[in-house]
CSV table of C-alpha atoms in Angstrom, one decimal:
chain,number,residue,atom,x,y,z
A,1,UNK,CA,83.6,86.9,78.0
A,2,UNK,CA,86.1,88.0,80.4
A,3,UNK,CA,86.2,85.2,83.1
A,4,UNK,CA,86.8,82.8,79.8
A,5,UNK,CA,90.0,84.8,79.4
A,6,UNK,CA,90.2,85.1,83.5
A,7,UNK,CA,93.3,82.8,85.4
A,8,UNK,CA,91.5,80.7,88.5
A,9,UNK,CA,88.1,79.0,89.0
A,10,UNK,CA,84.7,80.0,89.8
A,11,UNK,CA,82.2,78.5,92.1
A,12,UNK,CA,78.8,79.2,92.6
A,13,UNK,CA,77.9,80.8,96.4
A,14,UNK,CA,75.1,81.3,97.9
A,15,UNK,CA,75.0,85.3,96.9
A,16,UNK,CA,76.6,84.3,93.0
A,17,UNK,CA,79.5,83.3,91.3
A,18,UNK,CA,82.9,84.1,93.2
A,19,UNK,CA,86.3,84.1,91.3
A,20,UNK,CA,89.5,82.5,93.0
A,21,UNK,CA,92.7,80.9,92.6
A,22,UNK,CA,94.4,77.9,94.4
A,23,UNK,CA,97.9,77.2,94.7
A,24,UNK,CA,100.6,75.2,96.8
A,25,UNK,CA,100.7,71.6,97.8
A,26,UNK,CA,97.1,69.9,98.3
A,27,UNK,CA,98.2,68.8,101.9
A,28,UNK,CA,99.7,72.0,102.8
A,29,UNK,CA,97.9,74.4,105.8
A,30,UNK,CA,95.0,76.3,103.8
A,31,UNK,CA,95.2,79.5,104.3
A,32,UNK,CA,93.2,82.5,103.1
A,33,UNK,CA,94.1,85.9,101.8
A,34,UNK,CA,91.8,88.3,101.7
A,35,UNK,CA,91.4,91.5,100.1
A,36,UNK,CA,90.4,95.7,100.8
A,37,UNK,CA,88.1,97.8,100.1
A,38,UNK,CA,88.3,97.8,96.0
A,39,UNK,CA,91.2,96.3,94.7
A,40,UNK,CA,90.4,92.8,93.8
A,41,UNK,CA,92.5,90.5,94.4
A,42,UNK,CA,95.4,91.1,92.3
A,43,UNK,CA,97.1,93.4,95.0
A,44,UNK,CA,98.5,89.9,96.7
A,45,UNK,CA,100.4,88.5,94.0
A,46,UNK,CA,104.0,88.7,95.9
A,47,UNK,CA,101.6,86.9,99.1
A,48,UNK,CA,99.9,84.4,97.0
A,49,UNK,CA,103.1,83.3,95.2
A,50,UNK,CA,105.4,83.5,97.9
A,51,UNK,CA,103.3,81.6,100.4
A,52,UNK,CA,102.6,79.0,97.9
A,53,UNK,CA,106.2,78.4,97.4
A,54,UNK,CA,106.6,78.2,100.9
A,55,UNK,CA,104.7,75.0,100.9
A,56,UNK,CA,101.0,76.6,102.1
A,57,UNK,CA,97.7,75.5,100.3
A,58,UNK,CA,97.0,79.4,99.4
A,59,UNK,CA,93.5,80.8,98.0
A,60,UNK,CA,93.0,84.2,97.3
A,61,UNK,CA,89.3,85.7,95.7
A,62,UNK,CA,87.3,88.6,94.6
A,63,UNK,CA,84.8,89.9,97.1
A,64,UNK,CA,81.7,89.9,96.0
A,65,UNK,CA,81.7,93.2,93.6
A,66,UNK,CA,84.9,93.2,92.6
A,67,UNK,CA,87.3,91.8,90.2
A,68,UNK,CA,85.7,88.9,88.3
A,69,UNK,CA,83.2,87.8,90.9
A,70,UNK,CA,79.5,88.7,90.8
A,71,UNK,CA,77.7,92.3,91.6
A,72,UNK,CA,74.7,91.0,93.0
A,73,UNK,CA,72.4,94.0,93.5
A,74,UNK,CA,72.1,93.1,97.6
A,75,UNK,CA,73.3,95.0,100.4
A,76,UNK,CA,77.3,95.1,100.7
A,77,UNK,CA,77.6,94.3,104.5
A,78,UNK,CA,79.8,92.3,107.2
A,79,UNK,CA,76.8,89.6,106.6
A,80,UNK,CA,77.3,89.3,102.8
A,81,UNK,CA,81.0,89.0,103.4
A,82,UNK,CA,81.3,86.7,106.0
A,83,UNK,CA,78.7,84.3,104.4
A,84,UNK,CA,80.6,84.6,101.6
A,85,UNK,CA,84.3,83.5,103.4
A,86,UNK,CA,81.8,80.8,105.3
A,87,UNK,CA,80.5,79.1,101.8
A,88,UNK,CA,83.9,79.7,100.0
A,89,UNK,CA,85.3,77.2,102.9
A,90,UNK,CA,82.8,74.6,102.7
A,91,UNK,CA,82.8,74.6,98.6
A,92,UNK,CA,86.8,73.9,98.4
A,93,UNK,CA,86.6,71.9,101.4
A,94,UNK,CA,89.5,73.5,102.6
A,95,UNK,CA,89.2,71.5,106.3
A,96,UNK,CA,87.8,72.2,109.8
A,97,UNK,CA,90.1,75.0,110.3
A,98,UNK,CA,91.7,77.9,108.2
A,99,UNK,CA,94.5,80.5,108.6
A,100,UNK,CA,93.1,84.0,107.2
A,101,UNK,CA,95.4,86.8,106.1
A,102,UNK,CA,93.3,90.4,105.9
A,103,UNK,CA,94.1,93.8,104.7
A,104,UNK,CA,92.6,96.3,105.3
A,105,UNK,CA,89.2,96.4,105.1
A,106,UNK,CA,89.6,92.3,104.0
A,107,UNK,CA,91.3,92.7,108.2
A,108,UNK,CA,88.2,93.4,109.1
A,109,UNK,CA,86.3,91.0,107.6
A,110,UNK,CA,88.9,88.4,108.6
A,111,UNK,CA,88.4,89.9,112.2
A,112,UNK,CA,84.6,89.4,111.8
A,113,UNK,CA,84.5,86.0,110.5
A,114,UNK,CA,87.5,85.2,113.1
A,115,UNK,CA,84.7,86.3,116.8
A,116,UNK,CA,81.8,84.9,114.8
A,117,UNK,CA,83.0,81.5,114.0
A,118,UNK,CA,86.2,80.7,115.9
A,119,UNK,CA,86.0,77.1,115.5
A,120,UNK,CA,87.0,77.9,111.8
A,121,UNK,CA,89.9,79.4,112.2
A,122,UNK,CA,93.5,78.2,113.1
A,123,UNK,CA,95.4,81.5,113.2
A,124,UNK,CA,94.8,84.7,112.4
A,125,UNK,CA,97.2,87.7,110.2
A,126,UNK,CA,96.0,91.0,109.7
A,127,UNK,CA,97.8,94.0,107.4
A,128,UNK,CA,96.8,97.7,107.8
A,129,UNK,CA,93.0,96.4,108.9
A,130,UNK,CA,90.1,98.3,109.1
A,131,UNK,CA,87.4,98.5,111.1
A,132,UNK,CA,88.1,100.9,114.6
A,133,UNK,CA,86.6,104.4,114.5
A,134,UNK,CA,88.5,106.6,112.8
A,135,UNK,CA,87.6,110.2,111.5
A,136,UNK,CA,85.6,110.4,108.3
A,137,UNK,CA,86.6,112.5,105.7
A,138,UNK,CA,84.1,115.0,103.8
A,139,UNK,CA,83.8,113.0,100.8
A,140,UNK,CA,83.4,110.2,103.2
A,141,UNK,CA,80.2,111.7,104.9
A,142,UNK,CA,78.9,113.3,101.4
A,143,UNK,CA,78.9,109.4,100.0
A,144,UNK,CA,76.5,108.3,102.9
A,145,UNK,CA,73.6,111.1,101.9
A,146,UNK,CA,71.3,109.6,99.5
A,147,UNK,CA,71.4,111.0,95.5
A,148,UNK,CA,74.7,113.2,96.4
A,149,UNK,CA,76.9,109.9,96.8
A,150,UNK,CA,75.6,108.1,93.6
A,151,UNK,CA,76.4,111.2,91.9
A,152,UNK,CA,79.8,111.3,93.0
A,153,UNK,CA,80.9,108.0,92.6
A,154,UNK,CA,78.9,107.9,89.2
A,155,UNK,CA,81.5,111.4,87.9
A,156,UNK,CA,84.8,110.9,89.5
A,157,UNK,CA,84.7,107.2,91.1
A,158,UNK,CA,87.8,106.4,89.0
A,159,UNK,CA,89.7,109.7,89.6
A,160,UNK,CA,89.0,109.4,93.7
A,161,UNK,CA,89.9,105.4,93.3
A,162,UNK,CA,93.3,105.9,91.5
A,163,UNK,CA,94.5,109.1,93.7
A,164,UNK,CA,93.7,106.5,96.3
A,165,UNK,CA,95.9,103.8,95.3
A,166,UNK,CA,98.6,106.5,94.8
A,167,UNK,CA,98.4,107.6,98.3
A,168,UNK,CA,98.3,104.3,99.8
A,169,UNK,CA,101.8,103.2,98.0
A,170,UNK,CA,104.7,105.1,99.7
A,171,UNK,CA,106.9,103.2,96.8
A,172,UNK,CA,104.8,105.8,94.2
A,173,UNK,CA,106.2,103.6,91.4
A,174,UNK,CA,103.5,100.8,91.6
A,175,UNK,CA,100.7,103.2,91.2
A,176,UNK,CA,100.7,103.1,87.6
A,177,UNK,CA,100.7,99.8,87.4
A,178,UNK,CA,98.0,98.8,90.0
A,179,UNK,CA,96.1,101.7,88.5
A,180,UNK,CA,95.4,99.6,85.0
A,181,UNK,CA,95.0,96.6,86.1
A,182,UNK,CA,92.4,97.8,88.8
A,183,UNK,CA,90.5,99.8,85.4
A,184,UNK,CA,89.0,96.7,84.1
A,185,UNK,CA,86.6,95.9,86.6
A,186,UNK,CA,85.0,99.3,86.8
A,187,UNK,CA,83.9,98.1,83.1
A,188,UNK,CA,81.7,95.6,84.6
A,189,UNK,CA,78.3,96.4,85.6
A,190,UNK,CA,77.4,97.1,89.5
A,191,UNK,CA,81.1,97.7,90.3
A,192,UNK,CA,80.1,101.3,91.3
A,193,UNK,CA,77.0,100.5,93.1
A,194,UNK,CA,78.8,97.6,95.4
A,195,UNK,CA,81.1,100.2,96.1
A,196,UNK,CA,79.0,102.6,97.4
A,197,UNK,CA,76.7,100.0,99.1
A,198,UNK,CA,80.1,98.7,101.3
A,199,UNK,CA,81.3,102.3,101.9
A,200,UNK,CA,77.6,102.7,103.4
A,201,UNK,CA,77.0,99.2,105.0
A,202,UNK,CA,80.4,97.8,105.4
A,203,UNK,CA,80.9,98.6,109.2
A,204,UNK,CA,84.8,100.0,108.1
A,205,UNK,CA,85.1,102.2,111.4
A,206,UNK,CA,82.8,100.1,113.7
A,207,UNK,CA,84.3,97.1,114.5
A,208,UNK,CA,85.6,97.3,117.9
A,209,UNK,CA,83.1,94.8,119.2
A,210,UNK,CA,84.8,92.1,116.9
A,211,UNK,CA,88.0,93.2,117.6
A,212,UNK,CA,87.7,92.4,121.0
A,213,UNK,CA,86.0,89.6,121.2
A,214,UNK,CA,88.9,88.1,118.9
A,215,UNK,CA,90.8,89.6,121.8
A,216,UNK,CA,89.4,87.2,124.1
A,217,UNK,CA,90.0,84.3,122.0
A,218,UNK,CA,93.1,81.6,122.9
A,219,UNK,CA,94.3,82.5,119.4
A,220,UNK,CA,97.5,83.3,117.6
A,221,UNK,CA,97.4,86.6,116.1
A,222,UNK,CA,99.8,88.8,114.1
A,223,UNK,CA,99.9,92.1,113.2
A,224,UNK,CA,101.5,93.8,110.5
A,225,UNK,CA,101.3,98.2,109.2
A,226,UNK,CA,103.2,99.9,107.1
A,227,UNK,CA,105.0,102.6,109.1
A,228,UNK,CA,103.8,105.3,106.3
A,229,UNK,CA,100.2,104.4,106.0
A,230,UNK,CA,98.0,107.3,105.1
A,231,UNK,CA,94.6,105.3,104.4
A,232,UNK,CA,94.3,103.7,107.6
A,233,UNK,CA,96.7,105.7,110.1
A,234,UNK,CA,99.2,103.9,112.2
A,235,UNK,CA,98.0,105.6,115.5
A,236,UNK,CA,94.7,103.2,114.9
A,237,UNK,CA,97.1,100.4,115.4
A,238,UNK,CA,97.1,101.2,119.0
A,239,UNK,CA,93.7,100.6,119.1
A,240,UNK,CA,94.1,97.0,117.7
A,241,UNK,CA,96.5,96.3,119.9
A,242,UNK,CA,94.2,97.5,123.1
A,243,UNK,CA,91.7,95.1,121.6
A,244,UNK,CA,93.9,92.2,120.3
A,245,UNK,CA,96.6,91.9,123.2
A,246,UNK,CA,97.9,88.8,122.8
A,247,UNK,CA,99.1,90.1,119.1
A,248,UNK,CA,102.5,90.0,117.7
A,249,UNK,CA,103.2,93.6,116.3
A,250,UNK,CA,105.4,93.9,113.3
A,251,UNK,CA,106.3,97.5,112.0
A,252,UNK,CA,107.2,97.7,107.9
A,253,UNK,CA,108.8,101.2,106.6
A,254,UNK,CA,106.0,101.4,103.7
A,255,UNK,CA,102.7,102.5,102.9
A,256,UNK,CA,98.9,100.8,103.4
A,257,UNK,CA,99.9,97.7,101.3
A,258,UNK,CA,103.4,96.4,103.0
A,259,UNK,CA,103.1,92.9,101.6
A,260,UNK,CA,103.6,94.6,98.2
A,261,UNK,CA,105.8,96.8,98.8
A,262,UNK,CA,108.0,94.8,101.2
A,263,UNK,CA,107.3,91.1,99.9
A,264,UNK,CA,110.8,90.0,101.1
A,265,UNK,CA,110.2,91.2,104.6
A,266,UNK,CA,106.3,90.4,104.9
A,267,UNK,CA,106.4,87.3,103.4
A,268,UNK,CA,109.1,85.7,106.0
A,269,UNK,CA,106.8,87.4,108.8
A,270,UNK,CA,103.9,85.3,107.1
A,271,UNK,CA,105.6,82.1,106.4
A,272,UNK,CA,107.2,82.3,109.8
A,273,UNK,CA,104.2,83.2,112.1
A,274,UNK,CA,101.6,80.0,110.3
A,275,UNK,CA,104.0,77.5,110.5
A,276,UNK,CA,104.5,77.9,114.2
A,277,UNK,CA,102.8,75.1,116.0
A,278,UNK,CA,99.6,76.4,118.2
């Protein structure tokens, strides 16, 4: 009942249904935005739009687990997710090549995708990623011990997942309103479980491997954190850079989600770097 009400497509995957939305000229560059942890993929409305207008083929979509996609009751890993970006491609036939656009932990899938098939991407953008070791919170290690995490994300998932989206906006005013549009998926069944499988199986601080072998890659990348960051510090930024040389660094005054924050300064940086001839 709610994807008949939902704006986009859907397209059956190998792991389920995945939700999405296409926009921009048909012969424009495809390129793919993808999205964090939980917040589906709402949180790039001033990227989708923006990019689209700037004459990009632009598809952004729900992770598996989130927003209106499936929950399938699987392991949430870098495999699911990759396979997932990998069959997305192929359905829409979006051509031999993609640019991808990450944040956060949607960086480090990028990133993944990006050393395991680099024939399948044209350029790479990543915003606030995740994915190099950084230190784990309590609540962090009390979700990976068996019967104590279900329990705590079953109570207070939505108390934890809202203060979270507070923190990460140093504009404080867009809490609010990411805050109840973000509700409505944790009405739909799974969302809790996919959440808790990911923060136990997604890989988010264990990446450097991919990171560097991106590194070694003849490939375009750029860089973007939002000087304020508190969810994924910008001292790790260092580390992508030791990974990712060749990467073109670009430092926002916001928090963990510039491009929504600072739409008229990220999207430029965006626009700019993908239209630049490789």
């Amino acid at each position: 009942a709610a994807r008949a009400n939902a704006p986009g497509q859907f397209v059956t995957l190998t792991d389920g249904v995945t939700h999405y939305e296409l926009a921009g000229p048909k012969d424009g560059l495809p390129l793919i935005l993808i999205h964090g942890f939980s917040v589906p993929s709402f949180i790039w409305d001033p990227t989708f739009a923006g990019l689209a207008d700037a004459g990009f083929r632009v598809l952004r979509y729900d992770l598996f687990g989130r927003g209106y996609s499936d929950r399938p009751d699987i392991v949430y890993d870098p495999t699911l997710f990759n396979r997932q970006l990998g069959d997305l491609i192929t359905a829409l036939d979006l051509g031999p090549a993609v640019g991808l656009i990450g944040l956060s932990m949607g960086g480090g899938i990028a990133v993944n995708f990006t050393a395991q098939h680099p024939e399948r991407v044209r350029k790479l953008a990543l915003i606030d990623p995740s994915g190099m070791p950084m230190p784990l919170p309590i609540l962090g290690r009390l979700l990976h011990i068996q019967g104590i995490g279900e329990w705590l994300i079953d109570r207070f998932s939505e108390k934890l997942i809202i203060m979270g989206m507070a923190r990460d906006t140093y504009a404080r005013n867009k809490a609010p309103e990411l805050g109840d549009r973000y509700r409505e998926q944790m009405c739909y069944h799974g969302f809790k479980r996919a959440i808790l499988s990911t923060w136990r199986h997604g890989e988010l601080f264990n990446m450097t491997a991919e990171y560097e072998a991106v590194g070694r890659q003849d490939r375009p990348v750029l860089l973007i954190w939002g000087l304020r960051d508190k969810t994924v510090p910008l001292s790790v930024s260092e580390k992508v850079r030791q990974a990712i040389p060749q990467a073109e660094f670009h430092l926002i005054d916001a928090g963990h989600i510039p491009h929504h924050e600072r739409p008229d300064i990220v999207n430029p940086l965006l626009a700019g770097f993908f239209a630049q001839r490789i």
